[in-house]
PDB file of C-alpha atoms in Angstrom:
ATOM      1  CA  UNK A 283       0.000   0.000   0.000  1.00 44.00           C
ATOM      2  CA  UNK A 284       1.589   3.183  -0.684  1.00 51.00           C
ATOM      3  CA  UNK A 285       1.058   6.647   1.311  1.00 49.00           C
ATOM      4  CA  UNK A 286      -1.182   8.139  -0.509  1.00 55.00           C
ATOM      5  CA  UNK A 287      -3.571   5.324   0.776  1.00 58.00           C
ATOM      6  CA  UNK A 288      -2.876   6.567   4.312  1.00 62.00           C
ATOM      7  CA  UNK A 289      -3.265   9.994   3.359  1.00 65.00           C
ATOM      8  CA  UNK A 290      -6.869   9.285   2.309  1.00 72.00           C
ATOM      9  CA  UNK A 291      -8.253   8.898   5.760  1.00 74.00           C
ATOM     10  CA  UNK A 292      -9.897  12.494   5.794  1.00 78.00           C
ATOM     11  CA  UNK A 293     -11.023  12.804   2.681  1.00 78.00           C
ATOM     12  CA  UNK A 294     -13.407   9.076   2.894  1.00 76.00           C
ATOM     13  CA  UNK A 295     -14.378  10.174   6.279  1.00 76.00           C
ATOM     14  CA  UNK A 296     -15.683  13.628   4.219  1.00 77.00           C
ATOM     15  CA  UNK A 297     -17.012  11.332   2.157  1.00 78.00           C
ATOM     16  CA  UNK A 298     -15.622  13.318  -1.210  1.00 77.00           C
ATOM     17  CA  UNK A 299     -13.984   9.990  -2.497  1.00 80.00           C
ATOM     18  CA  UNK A 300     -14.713   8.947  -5.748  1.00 85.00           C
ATOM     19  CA  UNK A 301     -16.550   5.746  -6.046  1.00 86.00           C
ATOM     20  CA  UNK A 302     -13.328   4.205  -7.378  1.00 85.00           C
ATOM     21  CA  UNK A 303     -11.049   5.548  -4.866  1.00 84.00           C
ATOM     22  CA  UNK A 304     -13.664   4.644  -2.370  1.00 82.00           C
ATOM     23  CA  UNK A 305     -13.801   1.137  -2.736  1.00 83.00           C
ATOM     24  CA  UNK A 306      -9.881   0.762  -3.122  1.00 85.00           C
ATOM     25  CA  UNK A 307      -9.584   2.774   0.535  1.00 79.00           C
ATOM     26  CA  UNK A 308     -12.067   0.364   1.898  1.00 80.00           C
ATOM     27  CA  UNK A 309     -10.138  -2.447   1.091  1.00 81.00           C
ATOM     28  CA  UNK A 310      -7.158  -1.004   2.438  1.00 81.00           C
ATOM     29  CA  UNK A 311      -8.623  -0.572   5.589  1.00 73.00           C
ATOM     30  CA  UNK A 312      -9.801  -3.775   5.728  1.00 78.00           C
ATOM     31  CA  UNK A 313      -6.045  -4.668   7.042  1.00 82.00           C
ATOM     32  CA  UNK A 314      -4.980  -0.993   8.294  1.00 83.00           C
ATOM     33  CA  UNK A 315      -5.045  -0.540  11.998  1.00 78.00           C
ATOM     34  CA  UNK A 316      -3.678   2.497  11.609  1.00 82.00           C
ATOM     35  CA  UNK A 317      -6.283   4.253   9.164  1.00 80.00           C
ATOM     36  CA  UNK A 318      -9.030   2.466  11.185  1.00 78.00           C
ATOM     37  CA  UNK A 319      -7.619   4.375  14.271  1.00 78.00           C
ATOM     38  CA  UNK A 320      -7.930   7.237  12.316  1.00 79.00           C
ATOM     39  CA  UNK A 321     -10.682   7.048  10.988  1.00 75.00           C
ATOM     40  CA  UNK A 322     -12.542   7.096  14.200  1.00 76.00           C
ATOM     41  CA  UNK A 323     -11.173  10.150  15.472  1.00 78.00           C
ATOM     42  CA  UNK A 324     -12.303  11.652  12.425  1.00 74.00           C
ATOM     43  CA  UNK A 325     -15.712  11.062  13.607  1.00 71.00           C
ATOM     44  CA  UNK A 326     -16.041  14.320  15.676  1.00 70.00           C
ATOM     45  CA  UNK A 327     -14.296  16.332  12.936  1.00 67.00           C
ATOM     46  CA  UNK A 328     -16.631  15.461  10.365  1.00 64.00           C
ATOM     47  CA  UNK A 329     -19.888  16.506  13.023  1.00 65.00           C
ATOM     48  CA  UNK A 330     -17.971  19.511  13.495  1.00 62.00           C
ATOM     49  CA  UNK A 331     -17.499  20.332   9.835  1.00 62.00           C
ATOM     50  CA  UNK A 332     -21.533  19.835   9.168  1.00 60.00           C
ATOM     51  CA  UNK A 333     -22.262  22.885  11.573  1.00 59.00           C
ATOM     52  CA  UNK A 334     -19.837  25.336   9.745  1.00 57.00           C
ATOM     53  CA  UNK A 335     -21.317  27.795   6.972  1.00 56.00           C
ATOM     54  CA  UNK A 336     -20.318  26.361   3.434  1.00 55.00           C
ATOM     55  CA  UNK A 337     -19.634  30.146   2.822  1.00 55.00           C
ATOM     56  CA  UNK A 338     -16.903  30.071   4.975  1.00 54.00           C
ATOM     57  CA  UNK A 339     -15.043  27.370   3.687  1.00 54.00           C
ATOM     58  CA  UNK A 340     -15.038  29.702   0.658  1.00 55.00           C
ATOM     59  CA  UNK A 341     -12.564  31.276   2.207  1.00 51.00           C
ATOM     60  CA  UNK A 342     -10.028  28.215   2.143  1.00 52.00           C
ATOM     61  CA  UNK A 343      -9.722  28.541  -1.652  1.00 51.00           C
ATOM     62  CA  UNK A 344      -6.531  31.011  -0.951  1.00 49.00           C
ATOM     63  CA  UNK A 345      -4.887  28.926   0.445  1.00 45.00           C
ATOM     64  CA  UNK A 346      -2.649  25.996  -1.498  1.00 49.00           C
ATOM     65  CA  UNK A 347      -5.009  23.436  -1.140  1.00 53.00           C
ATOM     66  CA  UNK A 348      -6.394  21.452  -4.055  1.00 56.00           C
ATOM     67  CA  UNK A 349      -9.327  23.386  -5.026  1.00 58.00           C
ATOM     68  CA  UNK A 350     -10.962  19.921  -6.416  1.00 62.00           C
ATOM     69  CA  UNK A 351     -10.934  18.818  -3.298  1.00 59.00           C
ATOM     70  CA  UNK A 352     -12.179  21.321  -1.441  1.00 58.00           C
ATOM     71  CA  UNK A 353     -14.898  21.575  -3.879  1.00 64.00           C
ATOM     72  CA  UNK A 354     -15.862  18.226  -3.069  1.00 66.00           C
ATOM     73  CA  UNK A 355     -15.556  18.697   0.828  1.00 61.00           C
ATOM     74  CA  UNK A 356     -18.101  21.762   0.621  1.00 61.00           C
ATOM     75  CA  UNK A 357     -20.464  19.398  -1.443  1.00 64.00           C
ATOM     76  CA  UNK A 358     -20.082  17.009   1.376  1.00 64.00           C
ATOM     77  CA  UNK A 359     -20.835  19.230   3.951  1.00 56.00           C
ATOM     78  CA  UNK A 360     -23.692  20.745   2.475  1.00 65.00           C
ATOM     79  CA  UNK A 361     -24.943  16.639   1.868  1.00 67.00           C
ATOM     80  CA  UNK A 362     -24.432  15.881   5.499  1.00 62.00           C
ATOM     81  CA  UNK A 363     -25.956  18.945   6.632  1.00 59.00           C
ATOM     82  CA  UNK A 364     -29.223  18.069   4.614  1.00 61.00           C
ATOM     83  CA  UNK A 365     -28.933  14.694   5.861  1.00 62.00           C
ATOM     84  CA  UNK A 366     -28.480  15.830   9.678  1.00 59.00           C
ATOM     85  CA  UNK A 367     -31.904  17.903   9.205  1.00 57.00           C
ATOM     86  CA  UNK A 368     -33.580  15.176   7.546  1.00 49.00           C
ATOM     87  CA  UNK A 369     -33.120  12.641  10.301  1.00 59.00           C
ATOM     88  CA  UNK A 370     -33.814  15.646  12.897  1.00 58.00           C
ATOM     89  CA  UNK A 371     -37.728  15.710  11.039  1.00 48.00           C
ATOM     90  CA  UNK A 372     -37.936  11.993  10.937  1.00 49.00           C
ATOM     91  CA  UNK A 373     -37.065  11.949  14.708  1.00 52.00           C
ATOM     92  CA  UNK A 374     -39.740  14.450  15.634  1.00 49.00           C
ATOM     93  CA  UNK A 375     -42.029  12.930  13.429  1.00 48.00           C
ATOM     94  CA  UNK A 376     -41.195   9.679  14.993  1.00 48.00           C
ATOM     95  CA  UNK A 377     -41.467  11.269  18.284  1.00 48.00           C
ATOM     96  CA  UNK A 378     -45.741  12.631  17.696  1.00 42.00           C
ATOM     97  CA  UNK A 379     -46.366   9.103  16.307  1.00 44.00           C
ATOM     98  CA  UNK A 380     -45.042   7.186  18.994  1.00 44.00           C
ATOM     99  CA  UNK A 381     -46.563  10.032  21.630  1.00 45.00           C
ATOM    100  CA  UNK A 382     -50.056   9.312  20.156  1.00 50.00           C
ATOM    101  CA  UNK A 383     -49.832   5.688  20.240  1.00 50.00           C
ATOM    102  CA  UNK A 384     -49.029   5.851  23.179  1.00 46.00           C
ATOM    103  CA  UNK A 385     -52.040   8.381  24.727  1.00 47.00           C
ATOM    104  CA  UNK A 386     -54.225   6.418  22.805  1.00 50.00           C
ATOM    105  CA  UNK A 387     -53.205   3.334  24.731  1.00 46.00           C
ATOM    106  CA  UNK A 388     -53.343   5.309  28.179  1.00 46.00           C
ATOM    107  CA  UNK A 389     -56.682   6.461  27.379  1.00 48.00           C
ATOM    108  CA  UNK A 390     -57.686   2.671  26.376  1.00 51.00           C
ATOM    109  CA  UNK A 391     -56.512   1.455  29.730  1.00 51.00           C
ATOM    110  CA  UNK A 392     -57.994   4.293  31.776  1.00 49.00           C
ATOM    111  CA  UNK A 393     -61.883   3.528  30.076  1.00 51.00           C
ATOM    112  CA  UNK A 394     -61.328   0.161  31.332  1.00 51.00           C
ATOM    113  CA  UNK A 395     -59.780   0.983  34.907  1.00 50.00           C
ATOM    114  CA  UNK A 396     -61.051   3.929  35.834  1.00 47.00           C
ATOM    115  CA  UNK A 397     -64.525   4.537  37.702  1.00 47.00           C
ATOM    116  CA  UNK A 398     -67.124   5.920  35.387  1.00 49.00           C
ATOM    117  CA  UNK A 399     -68.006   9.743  36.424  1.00 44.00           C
ATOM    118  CA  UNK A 400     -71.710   9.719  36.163  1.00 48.00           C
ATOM    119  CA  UNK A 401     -73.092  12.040  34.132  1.00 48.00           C
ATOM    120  CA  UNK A 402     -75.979  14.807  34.955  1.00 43.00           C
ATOM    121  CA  UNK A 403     -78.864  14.166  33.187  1.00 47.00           C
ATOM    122  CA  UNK A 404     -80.877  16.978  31.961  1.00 46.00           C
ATOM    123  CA  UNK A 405     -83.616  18.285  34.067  1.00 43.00           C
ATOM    124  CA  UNK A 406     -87.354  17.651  32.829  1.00 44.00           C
ATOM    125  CA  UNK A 407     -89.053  20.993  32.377  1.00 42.00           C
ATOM    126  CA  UNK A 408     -91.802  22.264  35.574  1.00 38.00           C
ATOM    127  CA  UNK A 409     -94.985  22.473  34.106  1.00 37.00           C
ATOM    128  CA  UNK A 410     -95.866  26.200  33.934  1.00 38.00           C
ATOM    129  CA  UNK A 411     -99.823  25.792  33.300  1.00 39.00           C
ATOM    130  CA  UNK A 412    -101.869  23.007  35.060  1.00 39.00           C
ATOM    131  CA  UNK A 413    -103.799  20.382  32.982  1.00 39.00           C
ATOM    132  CA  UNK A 414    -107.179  20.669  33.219  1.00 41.00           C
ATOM    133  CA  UNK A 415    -110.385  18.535  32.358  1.00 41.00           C
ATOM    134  CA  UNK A 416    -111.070  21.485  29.701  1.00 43.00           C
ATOM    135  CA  UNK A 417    -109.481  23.522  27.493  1.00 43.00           C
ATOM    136  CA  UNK A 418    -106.536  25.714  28.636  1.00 42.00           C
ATOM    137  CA  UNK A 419    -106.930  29.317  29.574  1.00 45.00           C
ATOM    138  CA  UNK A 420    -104.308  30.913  27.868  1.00 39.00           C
ATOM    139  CA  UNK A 421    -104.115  34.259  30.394  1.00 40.00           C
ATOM    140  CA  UNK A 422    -104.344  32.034  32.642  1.00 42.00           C
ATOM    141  CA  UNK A 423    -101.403  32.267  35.661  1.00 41.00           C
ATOM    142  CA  UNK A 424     -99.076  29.572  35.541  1.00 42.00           C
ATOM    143  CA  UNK A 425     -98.500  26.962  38.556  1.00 40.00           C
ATOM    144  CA  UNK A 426     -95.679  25.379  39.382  1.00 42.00           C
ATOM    145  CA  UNK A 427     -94.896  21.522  40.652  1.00 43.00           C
ATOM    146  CA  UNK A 428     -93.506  18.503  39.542  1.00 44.00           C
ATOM    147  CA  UNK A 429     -97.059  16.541  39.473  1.00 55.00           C
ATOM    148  CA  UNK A 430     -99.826  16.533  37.260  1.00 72.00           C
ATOM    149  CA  UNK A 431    -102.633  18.423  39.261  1.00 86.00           C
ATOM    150  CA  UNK A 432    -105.581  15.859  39.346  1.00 90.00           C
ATOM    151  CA  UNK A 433    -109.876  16.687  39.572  1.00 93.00           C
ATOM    152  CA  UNK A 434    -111.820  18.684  37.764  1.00 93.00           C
ATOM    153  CA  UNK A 435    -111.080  22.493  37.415  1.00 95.00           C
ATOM    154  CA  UNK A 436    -113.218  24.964  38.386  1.00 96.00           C
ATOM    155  CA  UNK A 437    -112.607  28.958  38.355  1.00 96.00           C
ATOM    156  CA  UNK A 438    -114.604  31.977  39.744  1.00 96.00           C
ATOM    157  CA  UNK A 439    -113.402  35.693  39.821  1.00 97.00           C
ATOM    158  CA  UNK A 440    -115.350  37.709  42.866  1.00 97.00           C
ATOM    159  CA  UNK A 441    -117.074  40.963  41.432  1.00 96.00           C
ATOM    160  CA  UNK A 442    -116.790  42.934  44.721  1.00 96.00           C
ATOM    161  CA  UNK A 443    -113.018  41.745  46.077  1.00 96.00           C
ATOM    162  CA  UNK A 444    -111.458  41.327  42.201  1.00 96.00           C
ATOM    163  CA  UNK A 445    -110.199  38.118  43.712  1.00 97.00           C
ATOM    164  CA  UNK A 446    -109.900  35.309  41.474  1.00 97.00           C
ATOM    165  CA  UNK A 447    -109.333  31.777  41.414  1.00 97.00           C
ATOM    166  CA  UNK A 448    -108.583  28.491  39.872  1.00 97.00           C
ATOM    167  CA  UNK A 449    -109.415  24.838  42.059  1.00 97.00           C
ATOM    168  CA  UNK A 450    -109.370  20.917  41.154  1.00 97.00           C
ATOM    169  CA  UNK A 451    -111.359  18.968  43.414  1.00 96.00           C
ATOM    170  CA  UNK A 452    -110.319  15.101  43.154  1.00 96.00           C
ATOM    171  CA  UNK A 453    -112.231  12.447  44.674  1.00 95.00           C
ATOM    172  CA  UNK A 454    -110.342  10.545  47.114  1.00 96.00           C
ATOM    173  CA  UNK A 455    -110.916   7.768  49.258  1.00 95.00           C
ATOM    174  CA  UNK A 456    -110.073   9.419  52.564  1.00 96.00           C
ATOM    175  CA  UNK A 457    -112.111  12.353  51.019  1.00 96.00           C
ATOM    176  CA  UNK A 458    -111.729  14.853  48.499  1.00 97.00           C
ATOM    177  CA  UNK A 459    -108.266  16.586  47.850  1.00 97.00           C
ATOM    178  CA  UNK A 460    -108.329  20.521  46.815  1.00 97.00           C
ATOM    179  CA  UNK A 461    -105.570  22.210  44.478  1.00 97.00           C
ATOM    180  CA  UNK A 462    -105.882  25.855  44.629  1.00 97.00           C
ATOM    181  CA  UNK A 463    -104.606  29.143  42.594  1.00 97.00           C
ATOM    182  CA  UNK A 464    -105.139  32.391  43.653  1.00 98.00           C
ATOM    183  CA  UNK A 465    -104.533  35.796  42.398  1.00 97.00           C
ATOM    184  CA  UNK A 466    -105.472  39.389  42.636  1.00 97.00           C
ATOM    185  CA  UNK A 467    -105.147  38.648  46.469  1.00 97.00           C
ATOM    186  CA  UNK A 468    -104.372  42.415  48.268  1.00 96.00           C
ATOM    187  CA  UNK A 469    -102.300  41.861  51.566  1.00 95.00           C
ATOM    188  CA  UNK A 470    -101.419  42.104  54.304  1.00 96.00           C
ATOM    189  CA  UNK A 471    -104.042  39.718  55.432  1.00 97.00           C
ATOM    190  CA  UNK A 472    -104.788  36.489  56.918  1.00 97.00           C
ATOM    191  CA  UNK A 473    -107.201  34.005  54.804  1.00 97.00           C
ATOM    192  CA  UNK A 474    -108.729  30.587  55.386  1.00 97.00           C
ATOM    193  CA  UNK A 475    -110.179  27.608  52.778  1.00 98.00           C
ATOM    194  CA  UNK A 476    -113.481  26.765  53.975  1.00 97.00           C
ATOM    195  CA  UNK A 477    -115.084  23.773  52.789  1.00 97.00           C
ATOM    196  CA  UNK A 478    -119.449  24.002  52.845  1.00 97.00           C
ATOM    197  CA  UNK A 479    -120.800  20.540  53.078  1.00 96.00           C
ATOM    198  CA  UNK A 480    -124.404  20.334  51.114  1.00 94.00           C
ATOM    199  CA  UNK A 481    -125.902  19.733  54.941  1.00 95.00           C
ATOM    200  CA  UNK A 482    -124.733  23.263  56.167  1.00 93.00           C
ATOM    201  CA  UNK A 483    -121.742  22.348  58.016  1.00 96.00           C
ATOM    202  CA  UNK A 484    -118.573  23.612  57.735  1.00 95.00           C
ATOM    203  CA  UNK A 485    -114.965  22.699  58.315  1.00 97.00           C
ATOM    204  CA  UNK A 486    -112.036  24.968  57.699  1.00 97.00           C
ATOM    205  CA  UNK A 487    -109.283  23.046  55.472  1.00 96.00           C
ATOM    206  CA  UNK A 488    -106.020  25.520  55.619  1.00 97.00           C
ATOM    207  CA  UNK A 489    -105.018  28.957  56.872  1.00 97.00           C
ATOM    208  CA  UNK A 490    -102.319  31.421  55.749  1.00 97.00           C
ATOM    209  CA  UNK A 491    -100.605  34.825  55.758  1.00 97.00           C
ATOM    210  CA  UNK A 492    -100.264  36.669  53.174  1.00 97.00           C
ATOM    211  CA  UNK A 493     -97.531  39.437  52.030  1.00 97.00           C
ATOM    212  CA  UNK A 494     -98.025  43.008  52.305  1.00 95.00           C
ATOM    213  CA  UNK A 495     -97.449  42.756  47.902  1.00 96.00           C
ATOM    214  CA  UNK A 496     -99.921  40.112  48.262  1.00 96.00           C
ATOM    215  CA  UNK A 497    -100.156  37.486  45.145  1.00 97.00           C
ATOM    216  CA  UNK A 498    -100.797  37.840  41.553  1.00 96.00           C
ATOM    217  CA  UNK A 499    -100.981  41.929  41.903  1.00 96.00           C
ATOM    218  CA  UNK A 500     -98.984  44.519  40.175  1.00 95.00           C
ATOM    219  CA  UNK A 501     -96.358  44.279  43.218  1.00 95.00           C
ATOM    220  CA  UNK A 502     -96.201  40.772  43.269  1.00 96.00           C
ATOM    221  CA  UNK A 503     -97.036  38.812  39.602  1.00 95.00           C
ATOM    222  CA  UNK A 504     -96.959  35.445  41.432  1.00 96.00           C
ATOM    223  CA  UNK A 505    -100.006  33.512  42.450  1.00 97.00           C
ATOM    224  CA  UNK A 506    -100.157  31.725  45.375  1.00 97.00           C
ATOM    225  CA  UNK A 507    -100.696  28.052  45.053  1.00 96.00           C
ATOM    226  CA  UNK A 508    -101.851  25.774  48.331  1.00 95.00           C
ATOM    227  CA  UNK A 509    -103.766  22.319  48.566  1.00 95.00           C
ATOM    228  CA  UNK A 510    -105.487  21.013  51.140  1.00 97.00           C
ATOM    229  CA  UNK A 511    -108.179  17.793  51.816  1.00 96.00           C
ATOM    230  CA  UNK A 512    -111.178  17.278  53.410  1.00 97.00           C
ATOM    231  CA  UNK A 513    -112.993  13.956  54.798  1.00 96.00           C
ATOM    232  CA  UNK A 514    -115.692  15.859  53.316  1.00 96.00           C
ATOM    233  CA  UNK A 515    -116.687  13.159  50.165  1.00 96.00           C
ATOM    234  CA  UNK A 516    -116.514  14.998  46.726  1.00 95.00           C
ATOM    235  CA  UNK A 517    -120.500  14.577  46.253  1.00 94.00           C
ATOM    236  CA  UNK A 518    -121.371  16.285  49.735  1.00 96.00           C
ATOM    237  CA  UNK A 519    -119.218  19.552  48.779  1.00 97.00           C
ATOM    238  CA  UNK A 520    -121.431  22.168  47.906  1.00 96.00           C
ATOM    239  CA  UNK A 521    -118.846  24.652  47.303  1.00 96.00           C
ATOM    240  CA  UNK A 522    -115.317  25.919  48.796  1.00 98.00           C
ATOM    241  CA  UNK A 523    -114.550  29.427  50.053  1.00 97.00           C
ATOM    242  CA  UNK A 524    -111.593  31.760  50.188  1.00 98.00           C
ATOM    243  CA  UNK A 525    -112.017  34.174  53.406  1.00 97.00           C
ATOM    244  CA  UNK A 526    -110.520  36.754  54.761  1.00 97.00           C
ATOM    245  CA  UNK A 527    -110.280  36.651  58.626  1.00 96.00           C
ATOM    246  CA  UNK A 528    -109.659  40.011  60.511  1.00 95.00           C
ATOM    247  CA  UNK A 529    -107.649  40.790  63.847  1.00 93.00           C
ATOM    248  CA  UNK A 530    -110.855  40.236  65.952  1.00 93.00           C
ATOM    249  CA  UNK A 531    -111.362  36.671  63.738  1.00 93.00           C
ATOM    250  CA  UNK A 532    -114.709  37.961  62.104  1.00 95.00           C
ATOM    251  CA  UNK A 533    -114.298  36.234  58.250  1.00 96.00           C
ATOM    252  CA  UNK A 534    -115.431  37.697  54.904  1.00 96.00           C
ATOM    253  CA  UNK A 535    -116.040  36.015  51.823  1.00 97.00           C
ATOM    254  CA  UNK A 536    -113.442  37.156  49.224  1.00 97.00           C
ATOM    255  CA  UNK A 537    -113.942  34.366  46.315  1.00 97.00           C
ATOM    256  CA  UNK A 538    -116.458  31.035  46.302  1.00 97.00           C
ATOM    257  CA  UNK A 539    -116.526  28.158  43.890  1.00 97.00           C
ATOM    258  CA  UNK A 540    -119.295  26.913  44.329  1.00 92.00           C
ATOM    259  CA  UNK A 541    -120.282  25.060  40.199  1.00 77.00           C
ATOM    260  CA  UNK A 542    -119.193  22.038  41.625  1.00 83.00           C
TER     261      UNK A 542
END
């Protein structure tokens, strides 16, 4: 082997070889201890090389160096530098894939381990009008619940008090159960439901306060809504009463259903 084969070291680790020359260093350092030492403390030279500025090199060309050659070790470092970005993309891209293999995995295993987290279920809407045996009064005030209202619906307004009012009797085994609406009710008062049996007796079903705005006026929009029952059965009810009971408990009539 002559020295020129020794002297080739550099230029195959710049990879600016020709293919020829290339193959007949290889086979030369198939047996060279020497250039294989070399060689891999070239390593770090050549990683160094990729990060200067080809422009730079430019620079070399005064100097006495073969200008074929440094040609070719520009083209190489330009090469290398593409090829050092190119892996540097593949990495990353590597890098998501793997990443989102992976969450989708974690995310596998935690729908099978983890406790569910119940979800809240959307809440049914309150009925704003009650359902009546008729048809539906559509100025009529609204009443709230969670339960269909049951009996049939009857409604007065008073012509002296302005009072008005909306009751379902239902016929009950214990009795008769009363739903009741009022509005146009003036406070501050106190008022009773009094239930008039067809044999002239009387039995008072509920009592209640009411606000100095009172219900269903201009101060206060919302009616009042109460029920009550009587043992009273739904056949011997001649009619129910709304009073009005004053400080010295003498009670006024202020609205009467009494279509029943």
């Amino acid at each position: 082997m002559s020295r020129a084969d020794h002297m080739d070291v550099a230029a195959y680790a710049l990879g600016v070889l020709d293919p020829q020359d290339t193959e007949r260093f290889e086979e030369h350092l198939a047996t060279c201890w020497a250039c294989a030492a070399e060689l891999e403390t070239m390593v770090p030279v050549v990683g160094l090389l990729s990060g200067i500025d080809g422009e730079a090199m430019a620079a070399l060309e005064q100097t006495h160096t073969d200008p074929a050659l440094l040609d070719r070790t520009l083209v190489a470092v330009r090469r290398d530098r593409r090829r050092t970005r190119v892996r540097q993309l593949l990495a990353t891209a590597a890098a998501v894939v793997v990443f989102g293999g992976l969450s989708g995995v974690a995310a596998g295993m935690l729908g099978d381990d983890s406790p569910s987290v119940p979800q809240a279920e959307p809440t049914p809407p309150v009925p704003t009008s009650a359902p009546s045996s008729g048809p539906a009064d559509p100025n009529a005030p609204g009443v709230g619940g969670d339960k269909e209202i049951e009996g049939d619906e009857h409604r007065a307004t008073d012509p002296g008090t302005g009072v008005q009012t909306t009751m379902w009797l239902a016929k009950k085994e214990y009795g008769t159960q009363i739903a009741v609406q009022l509005g146009r009710l003036p406070g501050p008062r106190t008022c009773r439901l009094v239930v008039v049996r067809k044999n002239a007796t009387s039995e008072v079903v509920s009592t209640w306060s009411v606000p100095g705005n009172g219900y269903g006026t201009n101060q206060n929009p919302l009616t009042l809504q109460l029920s009550a029952s009587t043992s009273a059965p739904l056949g011997d009810i001649e009619k129910v009463q709304v009073q009005s009971v004053d400080v010295n408990g003498v009670a006024s009539p202020l609205v009467t259903v009494s279509d029943l």
